[in-house]
GROMACS .gro file of C-alpha atoms in nm:
model
  360
    1UNK     CA    1   2.350  -5.094   4.046
    2UNK     CA    2   2.049  -5.032   4.268
    3UNK     CA    3   2.268  -4.835   4.512
    4UNK     CA    4   2.396  -4.613   4.228
    5UNK     CA    5   2.043  -4.555   4.103
    6UNK     CA    6   1.929  -4.456   4.450
    7UNK     CA    7   2.221  -4.214   4.483
    8UNK     CA    8   2.139  -4.059   4.148
    9UNK     CA    9   1.771  -4.028   4.241
   10UNK     CA   10   1.864  -3.874   4.577
   11UNK     CA   11   2.090  -3.623   4.400
   12UNK     CA   12   1.811  -3.527   4.161
   13UNK     CA   13   1.574  -3.476   4.453
   14UNK     CA   14   1.822  -3.247   4.625
   15UNK     CA   15   1.844  -3.036   4.307
   16UNK     CA   16   1.465  -2.996   4.293
   17UNK     CA   17   1.401  -2.620   4.265
   18UNK     CA   18   1.026  -2.666   4.297
   19UNK     CA   19   0.963  -2.805   4.647
   20UNK     CA   20   0.619  -2.950   4.702
   21UNK     CA   21   0.409  -2.786   4.973
   22UNK     CA   22   0.169  -3.004   5.165
   23UNK     CA   23  -0.198  -2.928   5.111
   24UNK     CA   24  -0.240  -2.880   5.487
   25UNK     CA   25  -0.015  -2.575   5.470
   26UNK     CA   26  -0.197  -2.415   5.176
   27UNK     CA   27  -0.463  -2.159   5.258
   28UNK     CA   28  -0.711  -2.065   4.990
   29UNK     CA   29  -0.925  -1.754   4.982
   30UNK     CA   30  -1.188  -1.592   4.765
   31UNK     CA   31  -0.960  -1.297   4.692
   32UNK     CA   32  -0.678  -1.529   4.585
   33UNK     CA   33  -0.913  -1.719   4.356
   34UNK     CA   34  -1.034  -1.395   4.199
   35UNK     CA   35  -0.679  -1.273   4.137
   36UNK     CA   36  -0.585  -1.613   3.990
   37UNK     CA   37  -0.881  -1.599   3.753
   38UNK     CA   38  -0.782  -1.247   3.643
   39UNK     CA   39  -0.423  -1.368   3.591
   40UNK     CA   40  -0.535  -1.661   3.373
   41UNK     CA   41  -0.752  -1.435   3.158
   42UNK     CA   42  -0.469  -1.184   3.119
   43UNK     CA   43  -0.222  -1.458   3.024
   44UNK     CA   44  -0.460  -1.599   2.763
   45UNK     CA   45  -0.529  -1.257   2.611
   46UNK     CA   46  -0.162  -1.155   2.598
   47UNK     CA   47  -0.063  -1.493   2.456
   48UNK     CA   48  -0.315  -1.458   2.170
   49UNK     CA   49  -0.193  -1.104   2.095
   50UNK     CA   50   0.168  -1.223   2.104
   51UNK     CA   51   0.081  -1.498   1.856
   52UNK     CA   52  -0.053  -1.237   1.612
   53UNK     CA   53   0.270  -1.040   1.655
   54UNK     CA   54   0.464  -1.360   1.583
   55UNK     CA   55   0.268  -1.417   1.262
   56UNK     CA   56   0.323  -1.060   1.142
   57UNK     CA   57   0.634  -0.943   0.958
   58UNK     CA   58   0.817  -0.614   0.914
   59UNK     CA   59   1.037  -0.464   0.644
   60UNK     CA   60   1.409  -0.412   0.702
   61UNK     CA   61   1.593  -0.147   0.498
   62UNK     CA   62   1.966  -0.179   0.427
   63UNK     CA   63   2.177   0.065   0.225
   64UNK     CA   64   2.488   0.002   0.018
   65UNK     CA   65   2.673   0.151  -0.279
   66UNK     CA   66   2.536   0.049  -0.617
   67UNK     CA   67   2.830  -0.098  -0.808
   68UNK     CA   68   2.632  -0.209  -1.113
   69UNK     CA   69   2.688   0.055  -1.379
   70UNK     CA   70   2.690  -0.161  -1.691
   71UNK     CA   71   2.333  -0.290  -1.680
   72UNK     CA   72   2.041  -0.119  -1.849
   73UNK     CA   73   1.762   0.065  -1.672
   74UNK     CA   74   1.410  -0.026  -1.773
   75UNK     CA   75   1.146   0.250  -1.783
   76UNK     CA   76   0.780   0.144  -1.780
   77UNK     CA   77   0.550   0.407  -1.930
   78UNK     CA   78   0.173   0.439  -1.952
   79UNK     CA   79   0.075   0.801  -2.018
   80UNK     CA   80  -0.233   0.940  -2.191
   81UNK     CA   81  -0.205   1.280  -2.362
   82UNK     CA   82  -0.510   1.478  -2.477
   83UNK     CA   83  -0.384   1.500  -2.838
   84UNK     CA   84  -0.413   1.271  -3.137
   85UNK     CA   85  -0.138   1.014  -3.186
   86UNK     CA   86  -0.027   1.151  -3.522
   87UNK     CA   87   0.059   1.484  -3.359
   88UNK     CA   88   0.272   1.369  -3.060
   89UNK     CA   89   0.591   1.170  -3.018
   90UNK     CA   90   0.796   1.034  -2.729
   91UNK     CA   91   1.167   0.967  -2.701
   92UNK     CA   92   1.447   0.966  -2.442
   93UNK     CA   93   1.770   1.163  -2.452
   94UNK     CA   94   2.034   1.069  -2.195
   95UNK     CA   95   2.323   1.268  -2.047
   96UNK     CA   96   2.563   1.153  -2.318
   97UNK     CA   97   2.330   1.304  -2.581
   98UNK     CA   98   2.240   0.951  -2.686
   99UNK     CA   99   1.894   0.925  -2.830
  100UNK     CA  100   1.724   0.607  -2.720
  101UNK     CA  101   1.499   0.449  -2.976
  102UNK     CA  102   1.135   0.451  -2.878
  103UNK     CA  103   1.053   0.124  -3.055
  104UNK     CA  104   0.931  -0.021  -2.725
  105UNK     CA  105   0.658   0.241  -2.697
  106UNK     CA  106   0.315   0.194  -2.851
  107UNK     CA  107   0.071   0.467  -2.954
  108UNK     CA  108  -0.294   0.381  -2.900
  109UNK     CA  109  -0.583   0.617  -2.985
  110UNK     CA  110  -0.813   0.646  -2.685
  111UNK     CA  111  -1.050   0.891  -2.523
  112UNK     CA  112  -0.910   1.110  -2.250
  113UNK     CA  113  -1.213   1.107  -2.021
  114UNK     CA  114  -1.246   0.815  -1.780
  115UNK     CA  115  -1.551   0.601  -1.733
  116UNK     CA  116  -1.721   0.616  -1.390
  117UNK     CA  117  -1.558   0.286  -1.290
  118UNK     CA  118  -1.213   0.405  -1.397
  119UNK     CA  119  -1.266   0.740  -1.224
  120UNK     CA  120  -1.354   0.552  -0.905
  121UNK     CA  121  -1.035   0.346  -0.936
  122UNK     CA  122  -0.827   0.661  -0.986
  123UNK     CA  123  -0.984   0.824  -0.679
  124UNK     CA  124  -0.890   0.521  -0.468
  125UNK     CA  125  -0.537   0.533  -0.611
  126UNK     CA  126  -0.498   0.902  -0.527
  127UNK     CA  127  -0.621   0.829  -0.175
  128UNK     CA  128  -0.346   0.569  -0.136
  129UNK     CA  129  -0.092   0.817  -0.273
  130UNK     CA  130  -0.192   1.074  -0.011
  131UNK     CA  131  -0.152   0.814   0.264
  132UNK     CA  132   0.192   0.721   0.130
  133UNK     CA  133   0.300   1.085   0.147
  134UNK     CA  134   0.176   1.124   0.505
  135UNK     CA  135   0.268   0.782   0.642
  136UNK     CA  136   0.566   0.599   0.494
  137UNK     CA  137   0.467   0.278   0.681
  138UNK     CA  138   0.187   0.229   0.428
  139UNK     CA  139   0.450   0.134   0.170
  140UNK     CA  140   0.546  -0.166   0.388
  141UNK     CA  141   0.187  -0.290   0.365
  142UNK     CA  142   0.205  -0.271  -0.014
  143UNK     CA  143   0.540  -0.453  -0.017
  144UNK     CA  144   0.406  -0.736   0.200
  145UNK     CA  145   0.070  -0.780   0.029
  146UNK     CA  146   0.167  -0.701  -0.334
  147UNK     CA  147  -0.191  -0.634  -0.436
  148UNK     CA  148  -0.277  -0.746  -0.784
  149UNK     CA  149  -0.421  -0.500  -1.030
  150UNK     CA  150  -0.317  -0.232  -1.272
  151UNK     CA  151  -0.507   0.060  -1.424
  152UNK     CA  152  -0.683  -0.044  -1.741
  153UNK     CA  153  -0.685   0.169  -2.056
  154UNK     CA  154  -1.008   0.351  -2.138
  155UNK     CA  155  -1.219   0.160  -2.391
  156UNK     CA  156  -1.175   0.283  -2.749
  157UNK     CA  157  -1.487   0.486  -2.816
  158UNK     CA  158  -1.546   0.750  -3.081
  159UNK     CA  159  -1.436   1.023  -3.109
  160UNK     CA  160  -1.076   0.922  -3.033
  161UNK     CA  161  -0.914   1.254  -2.947
  162UNK     CA  162  -0.633   1.139  -2.714
  163UNK     CA  163  -0.328   0.915  -2.735
  164UNK     CA  164  -0.213   0.653  -2.490
  165UNK     CA  165   0.164   0.602  -2.498
  166UNK     CA  166   0.258   0.280  -2.321
  167UNK     CA  167   0.535   0.023  -2.317
  168UNK     CA  168   0.887  -0.001  -2.181
  169UNK     CA  169   1.231   0.120  -2.291
  170UNK     CA  170   1.578   0.014  -2.175
  171UNK     CA  171   1.821   0.303  -2.122
  172UNK     CA  172   2.169   0.355  -1.981
  173UNK     CA  173   2.202   0.407  -1.604
  174UNK     CA  174   2.277   0.777  -1.641
  175UNK     CA  175   2.066   1.089  -1.620
  176UNK     CA  176   1.817   1.130  -1.900
  177UNK     CA  177   1.507   1.310  -2.020
  178UNK     CA  178   1.184   1.159  -2.148
  179UNK     CA  179   1.013   1.393  -2.396
  180UNK     CA  180   0.652   1.388  -2.503
  181UNK     CA  181   0.594   1.678  -2.737
  182UNK     CA  182   0.460   1.771  -3.080
  183UNK     CA  183   0.597   1.572  -3.371
  184UNK     CA  184   0.765   1.237  -3.411
  185UNK     CA  185   1.130   1.204  -3.300
  186UNK     CA  186   1.395   1.149  -3.564
  187UNK     CA  187   1.758   1.040  -3.540
  188UNK     CA  188   1.994   1.323  -3.625
  189UNK     CA  189   2.373   1.313  -3.576
  190UNK     CA  190   2.387   1.682  -3.488
  191UNK     CA  191   2.103   1.709  -3.242
  192UNK     CA  192   1.758   1.617  -3.141
  193UNK     CA  193   1.445   1.698  -3.342
  194UNK     CA  194   1.073   1.631  -3.362
  195UNK     CA  195   0.898   1.662  -3.698
  196UNK     CA  196   0.520   1.660  -3.742
  197UNK     CA  197   0.386   1.463  -4.038
  198UNK     CA  198   0.102   1.711  -4.076
  199UNK     CA  199   0.113   2.077  -3.971
  200UNK     CA  200  -0.072   2.156  -3.650
  201UNK     CA  201  -0.168   2.504  -3.539
  202UNK     CA  202  -0.004   2.594  -3.202
  203UNK     CA  203  -0.345   2.698  -3.069
  204UNK     CA  204  -0.450   2.332  -3.100
  205UNK     CA  205  -0.179   2.211  -2.860
  206UNK     CA  206  -0.320   2.045  -2.549
  207UNK     CA  207  -0.080   1.865  -2.317
  208UNK     CA  208  -0.333   1.778  -2.053
  209UNK     CA  209  -0.223   1.431  -1.952
  210UNK     CA  210  -0.277   1.148  -1.709
  211UNK     CA  211   0.001   0.919  -1.584
  212UNK     CA  212  -0.159   0.579  -1.530
  213UNK     CA  213   0.177   0.423  -1.451
  214UNK     CA  214   0.541   0.526  -1.453
  215UNK     CA  215   0.808   0.311  -1.291
  216UNK     CA  216   1.169   0.205  -1.328
  217UNK     CA  217   1.312  -0.146  -1.328
  218UNK     CA  218   1.119  -0.470  -1.311
  219UNK     CA  219   0.746  -0.404  -1.300
  220UNK     CA  220   0.583  -0.557  -0.991
  221UNK     CA  221   0.201  -0.575  -0.984
  222UNK     CA  222   0.066  -0.414  -0.669
  223UNK     CA  223   0.355  -0.175  -0.598
  224UNK     CA  224   0.231   0.181  -0.649
  225UNK     CA  225   0.472   0.441  -0.785
  226UNK     CA  226   0.460   0.809  -0.676
  227UNK     CA  227   0.323   0.935  -1.011
  228UNK     CA  228   0.058   0.668  -1.065
  229UNK     CA  229  -0.283   0.832  -1.104
  230UNK     CA  230  -0.144   1.183  -1.159
  231UNK     CA  231  -0.370   1.396  -1.379
  232UNK     CA  232  -0.289   1.744  -1.510
  233UNK     CA  233  -0.549   1.951  -1.695
  234UNK     CA  234  -0.454   2.274  -1.871
  235UNK     CA  235  -0.647   2.523  -2.083
  236UNK     CA  236  -0.329   2.688  -2.218
  237UNK     CA  237  -0.192   2.559  -2.545
  238UNK     CA  238   0.171   2.645  -2.461
  239UNK     CA  239   0.208   2.461  -2.129
  240UNK     CA  240   0.522   2.278  -2.017
  241UNK     CA  241   0.500   2.004  -1.752
  242UNK     CA  242   0.822   1.891  -1.590
  243UNK     CA  243   0.885   1.602  -1.350
  244UNK     CA  244   1.228   1.582  -1.182
  245UNK     CA  245   1.289   1.228  -1.062
  246UNK     CA  246   1.564   1.072  -0.850
  247UNK     CA  247   1.575   0.695  -0.902
  248UNK     CA  248   1.702   0.468  -0.623
  249UNK     CA  249   1.786   0.104  -0.714
  250UNK     CA  250   1.594  -0.129  -0.483
  251UNK     CA  251   1.626  -0.501  -0.422
  252UNK     CA  252   1.301  -0.642  -0.285
  253UNK     CA  253   1.293  -0.974  -0.098
  254UNK     CA  254   0.959  -1.079   0.052
  255UNK     CA  255   0.779  -1.406   0.113
  256UNK     CA  256   0.587  -1.358  -0.212
  257UNK     CA  257   0.844  -1.213  -0.449
  258UNK     CA  258   1.212  -1.144  -0.501
  259UNK     CA  259   1.290  -0.878  -0.761
  260UNK     CA  260   1.521  -0.592  -0.857
  261UNK     CA  261   1.318  -0.277  -0.897
  262UNK     CA  262   1.361   0.097  -0.840
  263UNK     CA  263   1.197   0.348  -0.608
  264UNK     CA  264   1.197   0.717  -0.692
  265UNK     CA  265   1.111   1.057  -0.552
  266UNK     CA  266   0.965   1.329  -0.772
  267UNK     CA  267   0.936   1.707  -0.785
  268UNK     CA  268   0.676   1.860  -1.017
  269UNK     CA  269   0.683   2.191  -1.201
  270UNK     CA  270   0.468   2.345  -1.470
  271UNK     CA  271   0.489   2.679  -1.645
  272UNK     CA  272   0.345   2.866  -1.942
  273UNK     CA  273   0.573   2.914  -2.241
  274UNK     CA  274   0.577   3.284  -2.327
  275UNK     CA  275   0.881   3.397  -2.525
  276UNK     CA  276   0.780   3.761  -2.502
  277UNK     CA  277   0.789   3.739  -2.121
  278UNK     CA  278   1.121   3.551  -2.116
  279UNK     CA  279   0.972   3.209  -2.040
  280UNK     CA  280   1.137   2.999  -2.310
  281UNK     CA  281   1.106   2.631  -2.383
  282UNK     CA  282   0.895   2.378  -2.567
  283UNK     CA  283   0.541   2.276  -2.486
  284UNK     CA  284   0.504   1.917  -2.373
  285UNK     CA  285   0.559   1.669  -2.093
  286UNK     CA  286   0.919   1.620  -1.976
  287UNK     CA  287   1.036   1.358  -1.726
  288UNK     CA  288   1.394   1.427  -1.619
  289UNK     CA  289   1.543   1.141  -1.420
  290UNK     CA  290   1.875   1.070  -1.251
  291UNK     CA  291   1.995   0.754  -1.074
  292UNK     CA  292   2.127   0.746  -0.719
  293UNK     CA  293   2.461   0.590  -0.627
  294UNK     CA  294   2.302   0.410  -0.331
  295UNK     CA  295   2.106   0.087  -0.348
  296UNK     CA  296   1.837  -0.008  -0.096
  297UNK     CA  297   1.770  -0.369   0.001
  298UNK     CA  298   1.419  -0.419   0.140
  299UNK     CA  299   1.373  -0.758   0.307
  300UNK     CA  300   1.078  -0.901   0.496
  301UNK     CA  301   1.171  -1.012   0.847
  302UNK     CA  302   0.995  -1.263   1.070
  303UNK     CA  303   1.025  -1.320   1.446
  304UNK     CA  304   1.224  -1.641   1.522
  305UNK     CA  305   1.041  -1.922   1.701
  306UNK     CA  306   1.286  -1.914   1.993
  307UNK     CA  307   1.224  -1.544   2.051
  308UNK     CA  308   0.849  -1.604   2.043
  309UNK     CA  309   0.878  -1.878   2.307
  310UNK     CA  310   1.097  -1.658   2.529
  311UNK     CA  311   0.846  -1.373   2.507
  312UNK     CA  312   0.562  -1.615   2.582
  313UNK     CA  313   0.741  -1.743   2.894
  314UNK     CA  314   0.804  -1.384   2.998
  315UNK     CA  315   0.433  -1.309   2.969
  316UNK     CA  316   0.333  -1.607   3.185
  317UNK     CA  317   0.595  -1.546   3.454
  318UNK     CA  318   0.547  -1.169   3.450
  319UNK     CA  319   0.170  -1.189   3.492
  320UNK     CA  320   0.195  -1.439   3.779
  321UNK     CA  321   0.463  -1.234   3.956
  322UNK     CA  322   0.280  -0.904   3.909
  323UNK     CA  323  -0.058  -1.036   4.021
  324UNK     CA  324   0.106  -1.208   4.321
  325UNK     CA  325   0.270  -0.885   4.432
  326UNK     CA  326  -0.052  -0.691   4.381
  327UNK     CA  327  -0.248  -0.948   4.578
  328UNK     CA  328   0.004  -0.933   4.863
  329UNK     CA  329   0.004  -0.552   4.862
  330UNK     CA  330  -0.375  -0.533   4.864
  331UNK     CA  331  -0.390  -0.792   5.145
  332UNK     CA  332  -0.140  -0.594   5.351
  333UNK     CA  333  -0.336  -0.271   5.302
  334UNK     CA  334  -0.661  -0.447   5.389
  335UNK     CA  335  -0.510  -0.591   5.709
  336UNK     CA  336  -0.365  -0.253   5.807
  337UNK     CA  337  -0.703  -0.081   5.764
  338UNK     CA  338  -0.885  -0.354   5.959
  339UNK     CA  339  -0.628  -0.336   6.238
  340UNK     CA  340  -0.649   0.042   6.256
  341UNK     CA  341  -1.027   0.054   6.276
  342UNK     CA  342  -1.070  -0.273   6.469
  343UNK     CA  343  -1.261  -0.447   6.189
  344UNK     CA  344  -1.298  -0.811   6.096
  345UNK     CA  345  -1.069  -1.044   6.281
  346UNK     CA  346  -0.923  -0.748   6.469
  347UNK     CA  347  -1.258  -0.659   6.627
  348UNK     CA  348  -1.244  -0.703   7.012
  349UNK     CA  349  -1.433  -1.009   7.134
  350UNK     CA  350  -1.724  -0.949   7.370
  351UNK     CA  351  -1.663  -1.111   7.711
  352UNK     CA  352  -1.902  -1.401   7.781
  353UNK     CA  353  -2.041  -1.486   8.136
  354UNK     CA  354  -1.832  -1.804   8.142
  355UNK     CA  355  -1.510  -1.607   8.078
  356UNK     CA  356  -1.601  -1.366   8.360
  357UNK     CA  357  -1.666  -1.656   8.600
  358UNK     CA  358  -1.331  -1.814   8.522
  359UNK     CA  359  -1.145  -1.488   8.586
  360UNK     CA  360  -0.987  -1.494   8.945
   0.00000   0.00000   0.00000
């Protein structure tokens, strides 16, 4: 048994890829120590930065055909119109001319003007919206953090000259149109109509509005939609505001939440209703939406531990190899310069009297 153990130990020694060099053959220098110190500092710094990269995550986007046509689409609405609640009404008419009941919407008398604190919040929201338009990567930050907080309704103070329409409605997954115009909607088998309970002079129309929140699908606190914070002020009583929206079903999977929601892109248009000039239509706010046939899956990805260890080993080996080559190159250049100009160890020795006496 001892003979077999010795053979095995001898075999392991022969396979040693890291031969030990005797200390008597190792030459140390100040330049080598300096380069080694720089290498250790660089390795430590890069390792810390790599650890932060390992802790961070990124969003992966995958696209597939949306095969779910039977489910309902939820629309979350929070819009304030600068008219009294008894004079405006909201409803949804889809592509099949099906009028969706607006029982999920609530009408709340409020003031249209924001308080200084609410105006400050809206300014910050608009700043985020501008960043989202310029840099799409900002949306990934919102997905990963899911900041809590939603715009609050203005406090009910007198006089109450505006109306906040908020709530949610479930509609079919087909194109539709959300109307907010004068009069309350009524069900009619032959068409679509709005009837005002009390007559209102057309010169009193004012569809200045603010969209505190408008989204589709499951509402996720912290995810900002493209129209959140939008404010339109008009001084014309016959103004039409139109928003053309393309809704994209989105499945969101992050470390904090897993939900089915919807992203959307929007195009805005507004025009003055003037029948004499050929600009026909109805004054109000109209949100025309259509659903996309593609579904986006957004998932949060994390670097595997094995990949992190491989990258860490690459940093250590790469820094040692690079600094070793640089040290050798600098040493070669230094020796070449000293040899050329007869400096240092290459300087000719002065002949001593003893050497001259020994010369034949």
